[in-house]
Coordinates of C-alpha atoms in Angstrom, one line a residue:
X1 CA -49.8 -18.4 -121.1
X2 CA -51.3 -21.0 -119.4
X3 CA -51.5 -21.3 -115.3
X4 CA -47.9 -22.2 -115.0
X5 CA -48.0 -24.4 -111.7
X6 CA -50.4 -26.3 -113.1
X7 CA -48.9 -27.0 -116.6
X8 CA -45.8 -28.3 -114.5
X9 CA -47.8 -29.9 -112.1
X10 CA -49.1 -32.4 -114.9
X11 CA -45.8 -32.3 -116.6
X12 CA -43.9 -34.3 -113.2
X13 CA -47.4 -36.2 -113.1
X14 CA -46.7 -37.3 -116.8
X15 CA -43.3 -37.5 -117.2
X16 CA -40.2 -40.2 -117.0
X17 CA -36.8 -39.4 -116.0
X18 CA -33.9 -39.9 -113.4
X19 CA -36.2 -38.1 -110.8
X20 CA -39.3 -40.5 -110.7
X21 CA -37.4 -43.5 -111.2
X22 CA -38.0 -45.4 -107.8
X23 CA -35.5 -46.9 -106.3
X24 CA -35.2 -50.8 -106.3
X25 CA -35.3 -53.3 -103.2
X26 CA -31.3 -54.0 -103.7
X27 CA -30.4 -50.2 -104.2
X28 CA -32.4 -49.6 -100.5
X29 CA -30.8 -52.5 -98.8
X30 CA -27.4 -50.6 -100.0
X31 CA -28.7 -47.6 -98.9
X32 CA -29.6 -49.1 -95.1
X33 CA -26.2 -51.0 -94.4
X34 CA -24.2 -47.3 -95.7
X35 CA -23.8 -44.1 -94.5
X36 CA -27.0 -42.3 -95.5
X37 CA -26.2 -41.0 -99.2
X38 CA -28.6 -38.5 -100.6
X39 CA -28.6 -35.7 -103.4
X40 CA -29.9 -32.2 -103.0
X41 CA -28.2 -31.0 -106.3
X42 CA -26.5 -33.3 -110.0
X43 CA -23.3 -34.0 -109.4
X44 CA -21.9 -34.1 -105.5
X45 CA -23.6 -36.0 -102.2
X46 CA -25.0 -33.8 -99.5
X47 CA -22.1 -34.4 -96.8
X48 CA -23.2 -36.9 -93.5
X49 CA -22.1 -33.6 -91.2
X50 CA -25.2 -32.0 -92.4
X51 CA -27.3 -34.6 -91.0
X52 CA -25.3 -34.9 -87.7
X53 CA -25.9 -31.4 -87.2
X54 CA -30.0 -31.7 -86.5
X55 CA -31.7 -32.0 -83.2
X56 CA -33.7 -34.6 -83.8
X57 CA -35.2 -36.7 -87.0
X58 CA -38.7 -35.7 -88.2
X59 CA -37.9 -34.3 -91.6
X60 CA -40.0 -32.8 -94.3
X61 CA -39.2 -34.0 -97.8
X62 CA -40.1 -30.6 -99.9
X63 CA -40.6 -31.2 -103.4
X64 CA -38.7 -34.6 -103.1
X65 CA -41.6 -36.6 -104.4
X66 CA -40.5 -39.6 -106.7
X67 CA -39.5 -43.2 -104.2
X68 CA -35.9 -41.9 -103.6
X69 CA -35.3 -39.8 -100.9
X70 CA -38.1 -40.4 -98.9
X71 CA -37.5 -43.9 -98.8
X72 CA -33.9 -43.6 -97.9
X73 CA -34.7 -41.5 -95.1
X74 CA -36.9 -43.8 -93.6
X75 CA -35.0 -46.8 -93.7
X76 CA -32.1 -44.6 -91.8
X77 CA -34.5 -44.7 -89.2
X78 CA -36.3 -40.8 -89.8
X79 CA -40.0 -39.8 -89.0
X80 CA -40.4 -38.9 -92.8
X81 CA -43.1 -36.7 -94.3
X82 CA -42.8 -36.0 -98.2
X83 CA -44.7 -33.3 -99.6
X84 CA -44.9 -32.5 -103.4
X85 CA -47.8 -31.3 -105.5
X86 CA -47.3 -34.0 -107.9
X87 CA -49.7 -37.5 -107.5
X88 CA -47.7 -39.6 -109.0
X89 CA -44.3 -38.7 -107.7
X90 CA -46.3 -39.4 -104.2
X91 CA -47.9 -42.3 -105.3
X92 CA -44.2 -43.7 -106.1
X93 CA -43.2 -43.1 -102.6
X94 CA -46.0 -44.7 -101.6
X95 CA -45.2 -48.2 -103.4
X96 CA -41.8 -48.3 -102.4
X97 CA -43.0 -47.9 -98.7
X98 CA -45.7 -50.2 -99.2
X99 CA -43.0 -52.8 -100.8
X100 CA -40.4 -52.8 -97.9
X101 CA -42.7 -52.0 -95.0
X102 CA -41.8 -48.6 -94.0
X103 CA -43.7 -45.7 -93.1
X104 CA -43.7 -42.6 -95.2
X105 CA -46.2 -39.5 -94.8
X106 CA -47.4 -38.2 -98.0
X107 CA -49.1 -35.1 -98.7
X108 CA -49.6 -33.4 -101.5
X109 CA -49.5 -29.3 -102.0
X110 CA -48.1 -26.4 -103.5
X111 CA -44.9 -25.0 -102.3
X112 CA -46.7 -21.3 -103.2
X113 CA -49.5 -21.9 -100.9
X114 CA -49.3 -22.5 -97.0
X115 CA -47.8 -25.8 -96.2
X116 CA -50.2 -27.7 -94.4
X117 CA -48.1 -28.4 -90.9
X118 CA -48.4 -26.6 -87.7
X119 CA -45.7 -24.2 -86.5
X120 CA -42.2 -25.5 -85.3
X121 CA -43.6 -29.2 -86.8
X122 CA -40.1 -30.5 -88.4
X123 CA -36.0 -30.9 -87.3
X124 CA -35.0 -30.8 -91.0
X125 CA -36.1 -29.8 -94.4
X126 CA -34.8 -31.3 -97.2
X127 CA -35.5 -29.6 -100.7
X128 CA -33.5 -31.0 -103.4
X129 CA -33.5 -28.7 -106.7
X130 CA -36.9 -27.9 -107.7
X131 CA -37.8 -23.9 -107.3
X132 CA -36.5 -23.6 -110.4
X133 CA -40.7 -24.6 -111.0
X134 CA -42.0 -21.6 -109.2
X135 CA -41.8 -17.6 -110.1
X136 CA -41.8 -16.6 -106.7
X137 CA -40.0 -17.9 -103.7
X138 CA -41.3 -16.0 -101.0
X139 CA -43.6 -18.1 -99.7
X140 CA -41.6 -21.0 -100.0
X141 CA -38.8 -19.8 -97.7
X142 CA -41.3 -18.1 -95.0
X143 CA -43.1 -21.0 -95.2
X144 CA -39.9 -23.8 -94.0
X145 CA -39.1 -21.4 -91.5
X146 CA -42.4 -21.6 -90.1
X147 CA -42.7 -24.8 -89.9
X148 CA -39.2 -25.8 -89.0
X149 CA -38.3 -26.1 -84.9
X150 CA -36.5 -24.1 -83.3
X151 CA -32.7 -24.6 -83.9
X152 CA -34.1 -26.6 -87.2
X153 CA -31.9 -27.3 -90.5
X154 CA -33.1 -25.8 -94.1
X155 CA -31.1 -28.1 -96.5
X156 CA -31.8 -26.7 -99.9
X157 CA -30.2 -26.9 -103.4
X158 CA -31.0 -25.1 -106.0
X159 CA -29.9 -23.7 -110.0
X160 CA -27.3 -21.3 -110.0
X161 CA -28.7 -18.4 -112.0
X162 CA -26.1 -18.0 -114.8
X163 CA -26.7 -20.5 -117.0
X164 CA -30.0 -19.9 -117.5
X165 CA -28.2 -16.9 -119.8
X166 CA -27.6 -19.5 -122.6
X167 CA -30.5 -21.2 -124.9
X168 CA -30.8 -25.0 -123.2
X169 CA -31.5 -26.4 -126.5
X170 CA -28.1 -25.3 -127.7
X171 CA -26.7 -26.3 -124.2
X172 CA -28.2 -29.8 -124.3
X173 CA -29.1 -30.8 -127.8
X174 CA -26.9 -28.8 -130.5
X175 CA -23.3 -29.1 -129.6
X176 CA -22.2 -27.9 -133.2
X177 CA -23.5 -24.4 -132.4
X178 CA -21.7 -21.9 -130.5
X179 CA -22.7 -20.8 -127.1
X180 CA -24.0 -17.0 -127.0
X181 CA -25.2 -15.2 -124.4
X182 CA -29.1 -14.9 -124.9
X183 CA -31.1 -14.0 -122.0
X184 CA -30.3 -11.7 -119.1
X185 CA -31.3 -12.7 -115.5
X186 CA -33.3 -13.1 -113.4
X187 CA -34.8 -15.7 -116.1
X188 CA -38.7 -16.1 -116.2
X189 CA -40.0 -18.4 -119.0
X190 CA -43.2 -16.4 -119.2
X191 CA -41.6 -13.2 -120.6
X192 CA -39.9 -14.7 -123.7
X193 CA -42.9 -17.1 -124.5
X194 CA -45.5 -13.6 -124.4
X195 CA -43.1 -11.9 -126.5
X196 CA -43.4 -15.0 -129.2
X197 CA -39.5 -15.8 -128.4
X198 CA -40.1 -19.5 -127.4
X199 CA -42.8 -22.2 -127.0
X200 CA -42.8 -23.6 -123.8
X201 CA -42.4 -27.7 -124.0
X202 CA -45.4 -29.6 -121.8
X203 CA -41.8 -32.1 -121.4
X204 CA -40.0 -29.7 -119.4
X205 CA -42.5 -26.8 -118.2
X206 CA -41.9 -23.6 -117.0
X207 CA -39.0 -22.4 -115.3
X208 CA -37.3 -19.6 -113.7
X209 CA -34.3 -18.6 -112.8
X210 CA -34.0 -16.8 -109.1
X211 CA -31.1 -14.1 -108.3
X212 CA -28.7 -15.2 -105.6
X213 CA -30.2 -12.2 -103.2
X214 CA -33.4 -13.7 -104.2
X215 CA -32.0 -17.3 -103.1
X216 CA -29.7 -16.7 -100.1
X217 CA -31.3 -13.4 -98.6
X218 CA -34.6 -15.3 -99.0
X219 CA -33.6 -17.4 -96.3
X220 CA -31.8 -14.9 -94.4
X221 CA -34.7 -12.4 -93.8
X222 CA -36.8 -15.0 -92.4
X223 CA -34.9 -16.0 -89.5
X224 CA -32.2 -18.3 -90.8
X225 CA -28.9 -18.5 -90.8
X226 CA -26.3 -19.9 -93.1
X227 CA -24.1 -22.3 -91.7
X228 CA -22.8 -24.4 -94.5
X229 CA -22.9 -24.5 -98.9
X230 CA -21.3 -26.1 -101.6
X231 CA -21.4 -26.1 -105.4
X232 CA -21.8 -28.9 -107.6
X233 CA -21.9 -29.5 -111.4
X234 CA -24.2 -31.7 -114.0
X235 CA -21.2 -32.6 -116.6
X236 CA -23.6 -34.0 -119.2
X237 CA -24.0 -30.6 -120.6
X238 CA -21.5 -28.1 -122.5
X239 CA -21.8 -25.3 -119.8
X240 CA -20.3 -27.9 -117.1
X241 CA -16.7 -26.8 -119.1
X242 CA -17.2 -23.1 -117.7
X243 CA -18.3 -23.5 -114.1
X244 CA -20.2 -25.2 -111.4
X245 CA -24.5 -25.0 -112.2
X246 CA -25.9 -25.9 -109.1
X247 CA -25.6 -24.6 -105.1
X248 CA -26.9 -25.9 -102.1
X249 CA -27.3 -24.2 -98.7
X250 CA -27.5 -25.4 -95.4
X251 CA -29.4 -23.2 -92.9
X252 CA -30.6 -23.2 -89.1
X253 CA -33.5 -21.8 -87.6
X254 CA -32.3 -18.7 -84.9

């Protein structure tokens, strides 16, 4: 096994898809004269009463790395810092910013190490899908509370846990063959490729699954309560016929 976080580190430094894909001047203008519109999980909007909830508007952009989010949050008028351990990713909210004249804080580091903000720094944190990349989540989750003010809104989304129980190259690739239970959960890449059961692609990394206590008490235990969730599904894979594959939670800081 090689050092995991860094493996996935230069896969989102090497790789092209609908996540580093920065968004164009047209799609921003659209994006200023609307309601803001932004994605914390595939398939479903995060709704504008999440926003309209926070105290103020100096938000954190966890692992949202890429010219998308960032961008859109500053041209809604938000004090925006994005912070992802990918250079590139940065560096593409960095030319977006450059382009239409806004002012986006970039700094890159590891969700599994200290964040590098003082105490009650932030009104929101916004963490679209991505701790699906890291084995432990601890950190993570004592970390944003940390940071976050007092009376400060964790918006996270996040995989929900079953469907790592099915081989994702059936899932995605081989419709033909039929759909068998294969893994139990809590998923961790690293187990199966030791054991000689798969080869980990450099394409897609390593990933892991999380249990919903894992997930949800996570935030709980470090002094943040739920207030809001929803599920939402990706419908370009076979799984979307049996229920919903994503979740996203909406906490505040007691």
């Amino acid at each position: 096994m090689k050092d995991y976080i860094k493996l996935n580190e230069d896969r989102w430094n090497h790789v092209n898809n609908d996540y580093t894909e920065p968004l164009t001047h047209e799609e921003l203008e659209e994006a200023k004269n609307n309601p803001i519109s932004v994605a914390l999980t595939v398939g479903k909007k995060v709704p504008i009463e999440w926003f309209e909830k926070a105290n103020g508007k100096k938000i954190l952009g966890l692992a949202c790395g890429g010219g998308q989010q960032g961008p859109v949050f500053a041209v809604k008028g938000y004090d925006v810092t994005i912070m992802d351990f990918s250079a590139s990713q940065l560096q593409r909210d960095g030319m977006v910013a450059e382009r239409e004249g806004l002012k986006i804080n970039t700094v890159q580091a590891d969700m599994t190490k200290p964040f590098p903000f003082a105490d009650e720094t932030f009104d929101i944190i916004f963490n679209p899908v991505s701790n699906v990349y890291m084995e432990d989540l601890e950190n993570m989750y004592q970390e944003a509370s940390r940071v976050l003010k007092k009376g400060g809104l964790l918006m996270v989304g996040f995989m929900n846990p079953w469907i790592y129980m099915y081989d994702a190259d059936i899932v995605w690739d081989k419709s033909d063959e039929e759909l068998l239970l294969k893994f139990s959960i809590p998923f961790n890449s690293k187990e199966p490729e030791e054991e000689g059961k798969i080869t980990i692609n450099p394409e897609y990394g390593y990933e892991f699954s999380h249990t919903l206590e894992t997930q949800i008490r996570g935030q709980l235990k470090n002094g943040l309560a739920m207030i809001d969730f929803y599920e939402s599904c990706d419908k370009r894979h076979r799984l979307s016929r049996y229920g919903n594959d994503y979740i996203a939670t909406l906490c505040i800081k007691l």
